[in-house]
PDB file of N, CA and C in Angstrom:
ATOM      1  N   ALA A 555      -6.377  11.269   6.891  1.00 79.00           N
ATOM      2  CA  ALA A 555      -5.719  10.778   5.738  1.00 79.00           C
ATOM      3  C   ALA A 555      -5.348   9.432   5.863  1.00 79.00           C
ATOM      4  N   ARG A 556      -4.980   8.994   7.146  1.00 84.00           N
ATOM      5  CA  ARG A 556      -4.474   7.673   7.290  1.00 84.00           C
ATOM      6  C   ARG A 556      -5.708   6.822   7.006  1.00 84.00           C
ATOM      7  N   GLU A 557      -6.901   7.106   7.571  1.00 87.00           N
ATOM      8  CA  GLU A 557      -8.038   6.259   7.241  1.00 87.00           C
ATOM      9  C   GLU A 557      -8.403   6.081   5.797  1.00 87.00           C
ATOM     10  N   ALA A 558      -8.072   7.037   5.074  1.00 88.00           N
ATOM     11  CA  ALA A 558      -8.238   7.106   3.489  1.00 88.00           C
ATOM     12  C   ALA A 558      -7.194   6.128   2.755  1.00 88.00           C
ATOM     13  N   HIS A 559      -5.953   6.336   3.278  1.00 87.00           N
ATOM     14  CA  HIS A 559      -4.836   5.380   2.873  1.00 87.00           C
ATOM     15  C   HIS A 559      -5.441   3.973   3.056  1.00 87.00           C
ATOM     16  N   LEU A 560      -5.706   3.750   4.160  1.00 87.00           N
ATOM     17  CA  LEU A 560      -5.992   2.187   4.592  1.00 87.00           C
ATOM     18  C   LEU A 560      -7.136   1.765   3.865  1.00 87.00           C
ATOM     19  N   ARG A 561      -8.224   2.708   3.607  1.00 87.00           N
ATOM     20  CA  ARG A 561      -9.486   2.224   2.946  1.00 87.00           C
ATOM     21  C   ARG A 561      -9.036   1.924   1.396  1.00 87.00           C
ATOM     22  N   TYR A 562      -8.278   2.714   0.711  1.00 86.00           N
ATOM     23  CA  TYR A 562      -7.696   2.473  -0.551  1.00 86.00           C
ATOM     24  C   TYR A 562      -7.016   1.179  -0.719  1.00 86.00           C
ATOM     25  N   TYR A 563      -5.976   1.062   0.310  1.00 86.00           N
ATOM     26  CA  TYR A 563      -5.085  -0.172   0.363  1.00 86.00           C
ATOM     27  C   TYR A 563      -6.024  -1.467   0.394  1.00 86.00           C
ATOM     28  N   GLY A 564      -7.106  -1.463   1.274  1.00 86.00           N
ATOM     29  CA  GLY A 564      -7.956  -2.581   1.219  1.00 86.00           C
ATOM     30  C   GLY A 564      -8.607  -2.804  -0.222  1.00 86.00           C
ATOM     31  N   HIS A 565      -9.068  -1.873  -0.797  1.00 85.00           N
ATOM     32  CA  HIS A 565      -9.720  -1.829  -2.115  1.00 85.00           C
ATOM     33  C   HIS A 565      -8.628  -2.565  -3.232  1.00 85.00           C
ATOM     34  N   VAL A 566      -7.354  -2.034  -3.051  1.00 84.00           N
ATOM     35  CA  VAL A 566      -6.268  -2.723  -3.789  1.00 84.00           C
ATOM     36  C   VAL A 566      -6.050  -4.098  -3.530  1.00 84.00           C
ATOM     37  N   VAL A 567      -6.079  -4.488  -2.280  1.00 83.00           N
ATOM     38  CA  VAL A 567      -5.771  -5.836  -1.822  1.00 83.00           C
ATOM     39  C   VAL A 567      -6.922  -6.823  -2.288  1.00 83.00           C
ATOM     40  N   ARG A 568      -8.115  -6.355  -2.275  1.00 84.00           N
ATOM     41  CA  ARG A 568      -9.248  -7.242  -2.610  1.00 84.00           C
ATOM     42  C   ARG A 568      -9.352  -7.439  -4.173  1.00 84.00           C
ATOM     43  N   ARG A 569      -8.689  -6.807  -4.849  1.00 80.00           N
ATOM     44  CA  ARG A 569      -8.772  -6.804  -6.319  1.00 80.00           C
ATOM     45  C   ARG A 569      -7.981  -8.227  -6.797  1.00 80.00           C
ATOM     46  N   GLY A 570      -8.379  -8.912  -7.946  1.00 78.00           N
ATOM     47  CA  GLY A 570      -7.612 -10.049  -8.559  1.00 78.00           C
ATOM     48  C   GLY A 570      -6.240  -9.696  -8.759  1.00 78.00           C
ATOM     49  N   GLU A 571      -5.322 -10.893  -8.663  1.00 79.00           N
ATOM     50  CA  GLU A 571      -3.860 -10.710  -8.883  1.00 79.00           C
ATOM     51  C   GLU A 571      -3.638 -10.263 -10.253  1.00 79.00           C
ATOM     52  N   GLU A 572      -4.460 -10.470 -11.238  1.00 81.00           N
ATOM     53  CA  GLU A 572      -4.200 -10.068 -12.721  1.00 81.00           C
ATOM     54  C   GLU A 572      -4.716  -8.608 -12.983  1.00 81.00           C
ATOM     55  N   GLY A 573      -5.318  -8.009 -12.071  1.00 81.00           N
ATOM     56  CA  GLY A 573      -5.857  -6.561 -12.292  1.00 81.00           C
ATOM     57  C   GLY A 573      -4.760  -5.515 -12.462  1.00 81.00           C
ATOM     58  N   PRO A 574      -5.033  -4.525 -13.180  1.00 84.00           N
ATOM     59  CA  PRO A 574      -4.053  -3.548 -13.409  1.00 84.00           C
ATOM     60  C   PRO A 574      -3.452  -2.723 -12.153  1.00 84.00           C
ATOM     61  N   ILE A 575      -4.444  -2.526 -11.203  1.00 81.00           N
ATOM     62  CA  ILE A 575      -3.981  -2.001  -9.883  1.00 81.00           C
ATOM     63  C   ILE A 575      -3.097  -2.843  -9.310  1.00 81.00           C
ATOM     64  N   ARG A 576      -3.438  -4.212  -9.193  1.00 78.00           N
ATOM     65  CA  ARG A 576      -2.496  -5.037  -8.242  1.00 78.00           C
ATOM     66  C   ARG A 576      -1.140  -5.354  -8.985  1.00 78.00           C
ATOM     67  N   ARG A 577      -1.215  -5.358 -10.330  1.00 79.00           N
ATOM     68  CA  ARG A 577       0.179  -5.383 -11.221  1.00 79.00           C
ATOM     69  C   ARG A 577       0.901  -4.334 -10.825  1.00 79.00           C
ATOM     70  N   ALA A 578       0.372  -3.030 -10.878  1.00 80.00           N
ATOM     71  CA  ALA A 578       1.120  -1.838 -10.621  1.00 80.00           C
ATOM     72  C   ALA A 578       1.716  -1.825  -9.139  1.00 80.00           C
ATOM     73  N   LYS A 579       0.953  -2.388  -8.127  1.00 77.00           N
ATOM     74  CA  LYS A 579       1.330  -2.567  -6.904  1.00 77.00           C
ATOM     75  C   LYS A 579       2.610  -3.371  -6.720  1.00 77.00           C
ATOM     76  N   ASN A 580       2.498  -4.498  -7.413  1.00 73.00           N
ATOM     77  CA  ASN A 580       3.624  -5.436  -7.287  1.00 73.00           C
ATOM     78  C   ASN A 580       4.821  -5.087  -8.480  1.00 73.00           C
ATOM     79  N   MET A 581       4.706  -4.154  -9.159  1.00 76.00           N
ATOM     80  CA  MET A 581       5.703  -3.826 -10.068  1.00 76.00           C
ATOM     81  C   MET A 581       6.989  -3.328  -9.439  1.00 76.00           C
ATOM     82  N   PRO A 582       8.320  -3.720  -9.789  1.00 73.00           N
ATOM     83  CA  PRO A 582       9.298  -3.384  -9.322  1.00 73.00           C
ATOM     84  C   PRO A 582       9.682  -1.917  -9.807  1.00 73.00           C
ATOM     85  N   VAL A 583      10.241  -1.088  -9.022  1.00 72.00           N
ATOM     86  CA  VAL A 583      10.635   0.203  -9.510  1.00 72.00           C
ATOM     87  C   VAL A 583      12.096   0.313  -9.795  1.00 72.00           C
ATOM     88  N   ILE A 584      12.201   0.747 -11.229  1.00 75.00           N
ATOM     89  CA  ILE A 584      13.619   0.454 -11.629  1.00 75.00           C
ATOM     90  C   ILE A 584      13.951   2.062 -12.079  1.00 75.00           C
ATOM     91  N   GLU A 585      14.715   2.602 -11.391  1.00 75.00           N
ATOM     92  CA  GLU A 585      15.071   3.925 -11.540  1.00 75.00           C
ATOM     93  C   GLU A 585      16.545   4.236 -10.785  1.00 75.00           C
ATOM     94  N   ARG A 586      17.092   5.289 -11.390  1.00 75.00           N
ATOM     95  CA  ARG A 586      18.410   5.593 -10.681  1.00 75.00           C
ATOM     96  C   ARG A 586      18.029   6.436  -9.375  1.00 75.00           C
ATOM     97  N   ARG A 587      18.813   6.174  -8.423  1.00 74.00           N
ATOM     98  CA  ARG A 587      18.493   6.811  -7.217  1.00 74.00           C
ATOM     99  C   ARG A 587      19.007   8.131  -7.268  1.00 74.00           C
ATOM    100  N   SER A 588      18.300   9.228  -6.861  1.00 75.00           N
ATOM    101  CA  SER A 588      18.719  10.636  -6.916  1.00 75.00           C
ATOM    102  C   SER A 588      19.504  10.842  -5.642  1.00 75.00           C
ATOM    103  N   VAL A 589      20.167  11.888  -5.760  1.00 82.00           N
ATOM    104  CA  VAL A 589      20.966  12.451  -4.548  1.00 82.00           C
ATOM    105  C   VAL A 589      19.807  13.071  -3.621  1.00 82.00           C
ATOM    106  N   GLY A 590      20.259  12.973  -2.340  1.00 84.00           N
ATOM    107  CA  GLY A 590      19.327  13.357  -1.136  1.00 84.00           C
ATOM    108  C   GLY A 590      18.504  12.276  -0.513  1.00 84.00           C
ATOM    109  N   ARG A 591      17.488  12.829   0.212  1.00 81.00           N
ATOM    110  CA  ARG A 591      16.669  11.927   0.726  1.00 81.00           C
ATOM    111  C   ARG A 591      15.847  11.134  -0.020  1.00 81.00           C
ATOM    112  N   GLU A 592      15.610  10.009   0.262  1.00 79.00           N
ATOM    113  CA  GLU A 592      14.850   8.794  -0.421  1.00 79.00           C
ATOM    114  C   GLU A 592      13.493   9.344  -0.424  1.00 79.00           C
ATOM    115  N   ARG A 593      12.793   9.116  -1.570  1.00 76.00           N
ATOM    116  CA  ARG A 593      11.333   9.354  -1.672  1.00 76.00           C
ATOM    117  C   ARG A 593      10.370   8.524  -1.037  1.00 76.00           C
ATOM    118  N   ILE A 594       9.461   8.929  -0.552  1.00 78.00           N
ATOM    119  CA  ILE A 594       8.403   8.239   0.110  1.00 78.00           C
ATOM    120  C   ILE A 594       7.561   7.486  -0.765  1.00 78.00           C
ATOM    121  N   ARG A 595       7.463   6.393  -0.630  1.00 81.00           N
ATOM    122  CA  ARG A 595       6.622   5.427  -1.587  1.00 81.00           C
ATOM    123  C   ARG A 595       5.130   5.209  -0.778  1.00 81.00           C
ATOM    124  N   TRP A 596       4.191   5.046  -1.698  1.00 83.00           N
ATOM    125  CA  TRP A 596       2.959   4.801  -1.065  1.00 83.00           C
ATOM    126  C   TRP A 596       2.915   3.550  -0.020  1.00 83.00           C
ATOM    127  N   MET A 597       3.461   2.537  -0.439  1.00 84.00           N
ATOM    128  CA  MET A 597       3.382   1.249   0.289  1.00 84.00           C
ATOM    129  C   MET A 597       4.153   1.728   1.659  1.00 84.00           C
ATOM    130  N   ASP A 598       5.077   2.416   1.780  1.00 86.00           N
ATOM    131  CA  ASP A 598       5.761   2.843   2.975  1.00 86.00           C
ATOM    132  C   ASP A 598       4.798   3.538   3.907  1.00 86.00           C
ATOM    133  N   VAL A 599       4.110   4.496   3.392  1.00 87.00           N
ATOM    134  CA  VAL A 599       3.039   5.185   4.176  1.00 87.00           C
ATOM    135  C   VAL A 599       1.969   4.220   4.654  1.00 87.00           C
ATOM    136  N   VAL A 600       1.432   3.398   3.729  1.00 87.00           N
ATOM    137  CA  VAL A 600       0.444   2.502   4.112  1.00 87.00           C
ATOM    138  C   VAL A 600       0.922   1.494   5.263  1.00 87.00           C
ATOM    139  N   GLY A 601       1.998   0.955   5.056  1.00 87.00           N
ATOM    140  CA  GLY A 601       2.849   0.208   6.231  1.00 87.00           C
ATOM    141  C   GLY A 601       2.953   0.867   7.545  1.00 87.00           C
ATOM    142  N   ARG A 602       3.352   2.085   7.373  1.00 89.00           N
ATOM    143  CA  ARG A 602       3.327   2.783   8.557  1.00 89.00           C
ATOM    144  C   ARG A 602       2.002   3.048   9.224  1.00 89.00           C
ATOM    145  N   ASP A 603       1.005   3.297   8.532  1.00 89.00           N
ATOM    146  CA  ASP A 603      -0.362   3.536   8.992  1.00 89.00           C
ATOM    147  C   ASP A 603      -0.840   2.372   9.639  1.00 89.00           C
ATOM    148  N   MET A 604      -0.580   1.155   8.851  1.00 88.00           N
ATOM    149  CA  MET A 604      -0.901  -0.135   9.629  1.00 88.00           C
ATOM    150  C   MET A 604      -0.426  -0.584  10.820  1.00 88.00           C
ATOM    151  N   VAL A 605       0.867  -0.180  10.998  1.00 90.00           N
ATOM    152  CA  VAL A 605       1.619  -0.475  12.312  1.00 90.00           C
ATOM    153  C   VAL A 605       1.041   0.442  13.311  1.00 90.00           C
ATOM    154  N   GLU A 606       0.859   1.805  13.020  1.00 89.00           N
ATOM    155  CA  GLU A 606       0.256   2.688  13.887  1.00 89.00           C
ATOM    156  C   GLU A 606      -1.176   2.283  14.411  1.00 89.00           C
ATOM    157  N   GLY A 607      -1.985   1.733  13.461  1.00 87.00           N
ATOM    158  CA  GLY A 607      -3.459   1.334  13.775  1.00 87.00           C
ATOM    159  C   GLY A 607      -3.410  -0.129  14.378  1.00 87.00           C
ATOM    160  N   GLY A 608      -2.309  -0.831  14.519  1.00 88.00           N
ATOM    161  CA  GLY A 608      -2.422  -2.111  15.025  1.00 88.00           C
ATOM    162  C   GLY A 608      -3.019  -3.138  13.996  1.00 88.00           C
ATOM    163  N   LEU A 609      -2.857  -2.784  12.710  1.00 85.00           N
ATOM    164  CA  LEU A 609      -3.421  -3.880  11.735  1.00 85.00           C
ATOM    165  C   LEU A 609      -2.487  -4.553  11.148  1.00 85.00           C
ATOM    166  N   GLU A 610      -2.904  -5.866  10.601  1.00 83.00           N
ATOM    167  CA  GLU A 610      -2.385  -6.615   9.678  1.00 83.00           C
ATOM    168  C   GLU A 610      -2.639  -6.758   8.274  1.00 83.00           C
ATOM    169  N   GLU A 611      -1.764  -7.283   7.332  1.00 78.00           N
ATOM    170  CA  GLU A 611      -2.380  -7.279   5.884  1.00 78.00           C
ATOM    171  C   GLU A 611      -3.663  -8.102   5.788  1.00 78.00           C
ATOM    172  N   GLY A 612      -3.863  -9.155   6.473  1.00 76.00           N
ATOM    173  CA  GLY A 612      -5.115  -9.910   6.352  1.00 76.00           C
ATOM    174  C   GLY A 612      -6.224  -9.055   6.830  1.00 76.00           C
ATOM    175  N   ASP A 613      -6.071  -7.927   7.564  1.00 77.00           N
ATOM    176  CA  ASP A 613      -7.116  -7.021   8.150  1.00 77.00           C
ATOM    177  C   ASP A 613      -7.650  -6.214   6.818  1.00 77.00           C
ATOM    178  N   ALA A 614      -6.945  -6.013   5.877  1.00 73.00           N
ATOM    179  CA  ALA A 614      -7.071  -5.247   4.702  1.00 73.00           C
ATOM    180  C   ALA A 614      -8.229  -6.048   3.927  1.00 73.00           C
ATOM    181  N   ARG A 615      -8.139  -7.258   3.839  1.00 73.00           N
ATOM    182  CA  ARG A 615      -8.997  -8.137   3.026  1.00 73.00           C
ATOM    183  C   ARG A 615     -10.432  -8.089   3.539  1.00 73.00           C
ATOM    184  N   ASP A 616     -10.683  -7.716   4.933  1.00 72.00           N
ATOM    185  CA  ASP A 616     -11.898  -7.746   5.506  1.00 72.00           C
ATOM    186  C   ASP A 616     -12.391  -6.298   5.625  1.00 72.00           C
ATOM    187  N   SER A 617     -13.421  -5.977   4.835  1.00 65.00           N
ATOM    188  CA  SER A 617     -13.806  -4.349   4.604  1.00 65.00           C
ATOM    189  C   SER A 617     -14.610  -4.024   5.940  1.00 65.00           C
ATOM    190  N   ASN A 618     -14.953  -4.871   6.744  1.00 64.00           N
ATOM    191  CA  ASN A 618     -15.738  -4.690   7.943  1.00 64.00           C
ATOM    192  C   ASN A 618     -14.808  -4.109   9.082  1.00 64.00           C
ATOM    193  N   LYS A 619     -13.599  -4.428   9.089  1.00 58.00           N
ATOM    194  CA  LYS A 619     -12.550  -3.780  10.226  1.00 58.00           C
ATOM    195  C   LYS A 619     -12.364  -2.517   9.976  1.00 58.00           C
TER     196      LYS A 619
END
């Protein structure tokens, strides 16, 4: 699953800044905080996968890595 997350993240990063996927990624989340444990966001999972894999954001732009 980690590999699939990182592959899709690379797809999102290589898109243009004005594309709908990229706009949704950069969109702020405005919602009331619910009681209990904080929800896990997609970028949190991708960031954790990148740290565990020893990758940086620039590596996502290179589809050969």
